[in-house]
CSV table of C-alpha atoms in Angstrom, one decimal:
chain,number,residue,atom,x,y,z
A,25,MET,CA,155.8,54.9,109.0
A,26,GLU,CA,154.0,53.9,112.2
A,27,ALA,CA,150.4,54.9,112.9
A,28,LYS,CA,151.5,57.0,115.9
A,29,GLN,CA,153.9,59.1,113.8
A,30,LEU,CA,151.3,59.5,111.0
A,31,GLY,CA,148.7,60.6,113.5
A,32,LEU,CA,151.1,63.2,115.0
A,33,ILE,CA,152.0,64.5,111.6
A,34,LEU,CA,148.4,64.9,110.5
A,35,THR,CA,147.5,66.6,113.8
A,36,ILE,CA,150.3,69.1,113.3
A,37,ILE,CA,149.2,69.8,109.7
A,38,LEU,CA,145.7,70.4,110.9
A,39,LEU,CA,146.7,72.7,113.7
A,40,VAL,CA,149.0,74.7,111.4
A,41,SER,CA,146.3,75.1,108.8
A,42,LEU,CA,143.7,76.3,111.3
A,43,ARG,CA,146.2,78.8,112.8
A,44,ILE,CA,146.9,80.3,109.4
A,45,ASN,CA,143.4,80.8,108.1
A,46,ASN,CA,139.7,80.1,108.6
A,47,VAL,CA,139.4,76.8,106.7
A,48,ILE,CA,135.6,76.5,106.7
A,49,VAL,CA,133.6,79.7,106.5
A,50,LYS,CA,130.1,80.7,105.5
A,51,GLY,CA,129.8,83.1,102.6
A,52,ASP,CA,127.2,85.8,102.1
A,53,THR,CA,124.8,83.2,100.8
A,54,GLY,CA,125.1,81.2,104.0
A,55,GLU,CA,126.5,78.2,102.1
A,56,PRO,CA,129.6,76.7,103.6
A,57,TYR,CA,132.7,76.6,101.3
A,58,ILE,CA,136.4,75.9,101.7
A,59,GLU,CA,138.7,79.0,101.8
A,60,LEU,CA,142.3,78.3,101.2
A,61,THR,CA,143.5,81.9,101.7
A,62,PRO,CA,143.3,84.1,104.8
A,63,HIS,CA,139.8,85.5,105.4
A,64,LYS,CA,139.2,89.0,104.1
A,65,SER,CA,136.3,91.3,104.7
A,66,GLY,CA,135.2,94.6,103.2
A,67,VAL,CA,133.2,97.5,104.4
A,68,ILE,CA,131.1,99.8,102.1
A,69,VAL,CA,129.7,103.1,103.5
A,70,ASN,CA,127.0,104.7,101.3
A,71,ASN,CA,126.1,108.4,101.8
A,72,LEU,CA,122.3,108.5,101.5
A,73,LEU,CA,122.0,111.8,103.5
A,74,GLY,CA,120.5,113.6,100.4
A,75,HIS,CA,120.3,117.4,99.8
A,76,GLY,CA,124.0,117.5,98.6
A,77,THR,CA,125.3,116.7,102.1
A,78,THR,CA,128.9,115.6,102.4
A,79,LEU,CA,129.7,112.9,105.0
A,80,THR,CA,133.1,113.0,106.8
A,81,ILE,CA,134.5,109.6,107.9
A,82,HIS,CA,137.7,108.7,109.7
A,83,CYS,CA,138.3,105.0,110.4
A,84,HIS,CA,140.8,103.3,112.6
A,85,SER,CA,141.8,99.8,113.9
A,86,LYS,CA,144.3,98.9,116.5
A,87,ASP,CA,147.0,98.9,113.9
A,88,ASP,CA,145.7,101.1,111.1
A,89,ASP,CA,144.6,104.7,110.6
A,90,LEU,CA,142.7,104.9,107.3
A,91,GLY,CA,142.7,108.7,107.3
A,92,ARG,CA,139.9,111.2,106.8
A,93,HIS,CA,137.6,110.8,103.8
A,94,TYR,CA,134.8,113.0,102.4
A,95,ILE,CA,131.9,111.1,100.8
A,96,GLY,CA,129.7,113.2,98.5
A,97,ASP,CA,126.0,112.9,98.5
A,98,GLY,CA,125.2,109.5,96.8
A,99,GLY,CA,128.8,108.5,97.0
A,100,LYS,CA,130.5,105.6,98.8
A,101,TYR,CA,133.7,104.8,100.7
A,102,GLU,CA,135.0,101.2,100.9
A,103,PHE,CA,138.0,99.3,102.3
A,104,VAL,CA,139.1,95.7,102.5
A,105,PHE,CA,141.1,94.0,105.3
A,106,GLY,CA,142.2,90.7,106.6
A,107,THR,CA,140.4,89.4,109.7
A,108,SER,CA,142.1,87.9,112.8
A,109,PHE,CA,142.2,84.2,113.5
A,110,TRP,CA,141.4,85.3,117.1
A,111,GLN,CA,138.1,86.9,116.0
A,112,ASN,CA,139.0,90.3,117.4
A,113,THR,CA,139.3,92.5,114.3
A,114,LEU,CA,137.7,95.9,115.0
A,115,PHE,CA,137.4,99.0,112.9
A,116,TYR,CA,135.8,102.1,114.5
A,117,CYS,CA,135.0,105.2,112.7
A,118,TYR,CA,134.2,108.8,113.5
A,119,LEU,CA,131.3,110.2,111.3
A,120,GLN,CA,130.0,113.7,110.9
A,121,TYR,CA,128.0,115.8,108.5
A,122,PRO,CA,127.0,119.5,108.7
A,123,GLY,CA,124.5,120.2,111.5
A,124,ALA,CA,125.1,116.8,113.2
A,125,PRO,CA,127.4,115.9,116.1
A,126,ARG,CA,130.6,113.9,115.5
A,127,VAL,CA,129.9,110.3,116.5
A,128,ARG,CA,132.0,107.1,117.0
A,129,PHE,CA,130.7,103.8,115.7
A,130,ASP,CA,132.2,100.3,115.4
A,131,LEU,CA,131.8,99.9,111.6
A,132,PHE,CA,133.2,96.4,111.8
A,133,ASN,CA,133.4,94.2,114.9
A,134,GLN,CA,134.4,90.6,114.1
A,135,HIS,CA,132.4,89.3,117.2
A,136,ARG,CA,129.3,90.9,115.8
A,137,ASP,CA,129.8,90.9,112.0
A,138,ASN,CA,129.9,87.8,110.0
A,139,CYS,CA,130.1,89.3,106.5
A,140,LYS,CA,132.6,89.4,103.7
A,141,ARG,CA,131.1,92.5,102.4
A,142,CYS,CA,129.4,94.6,105.1
A,143,VAL,CA,127.3,97.5,103.8
A,144,TRP,CA,126.3,100.5,105.8
A,145,ASN,CA,123.9,103.2,104.6
A,146,VAL,CA,124.2,106.5,106.3
A,147,GLU,CA,120.9,108.3,106.4
A,148,ARG,CA,119.5,111.3,108.4
A,149,ASP,CA,118.0,109.1,111.1
A,150,GLY,CA,121.2,106.9,111.6
A,151,LEU,CA,123.2,104.1,110.2
A,152,HIS,CA,121.4,101.1,108.6
A,153,GLY,CA,123.4,97.9,108.0
A,154,HIS,CA,123.5,94.2,108.2
A,155,THR,CA,125.9,91.9,110.0
A,156,HIS,CA,125.5,88.5,108.6
A,157,VAL,CA,123.2,86.0,106.8
A,158,ASN,CA,121.2,83.7,109.1
A,159,VAL,CA,118.4,81.3,108.4
A,160,TRP,CA,115.8,84.1,108.2
A,161,GLY,CA,117.9,86.3,105.9
A,162,ARG,CA,120.2,89.2,106.7
A,163,GLU,CA,120.3,90.4,110.3
A,164,MET,CA,119.8,94.1,110.3
A,165,ILE,CA,121.4,96.7,112.5
A,166,PHE,CA,120.1,100.2,113.0
A,167,TRP,CA,122.1,102.8,115.0
A,168,LYS,CA,120.4,106.1,115.6
A,169,TRP,CA,122.2,109.4,115.5
A,170,PRO,CA,122.4,110.9,119.0
């Protein structure tokens, strides 16, 4: 086999593998590793409202409606999904609890979030979460209730 043909074949294999999945990613520890399956992420929402308050959550993406869920005080709701090669996966959710307005929040935005397991704590003052691990530790996000 000529060097030109071998180079073309290797280039095609590389392009196909990059198209199918994220070959090199960073885990929650920040250490690079090789991932041979499509990238998956998960979201966990913890109800830390206290006082027996139930949180209502209804999440959507462009393609999926995850339905309405009720999270009891101290409970959690979680889901796992595949992320896009094009880095445009978005899950937005409507959240509400008694006495508070219904709000919309981007619970997972692939441009912002670089986590395989994104954790959000819903508290009376707002949503507390982290998006990814950087050299200083976890980058925190706080979103205040309106």
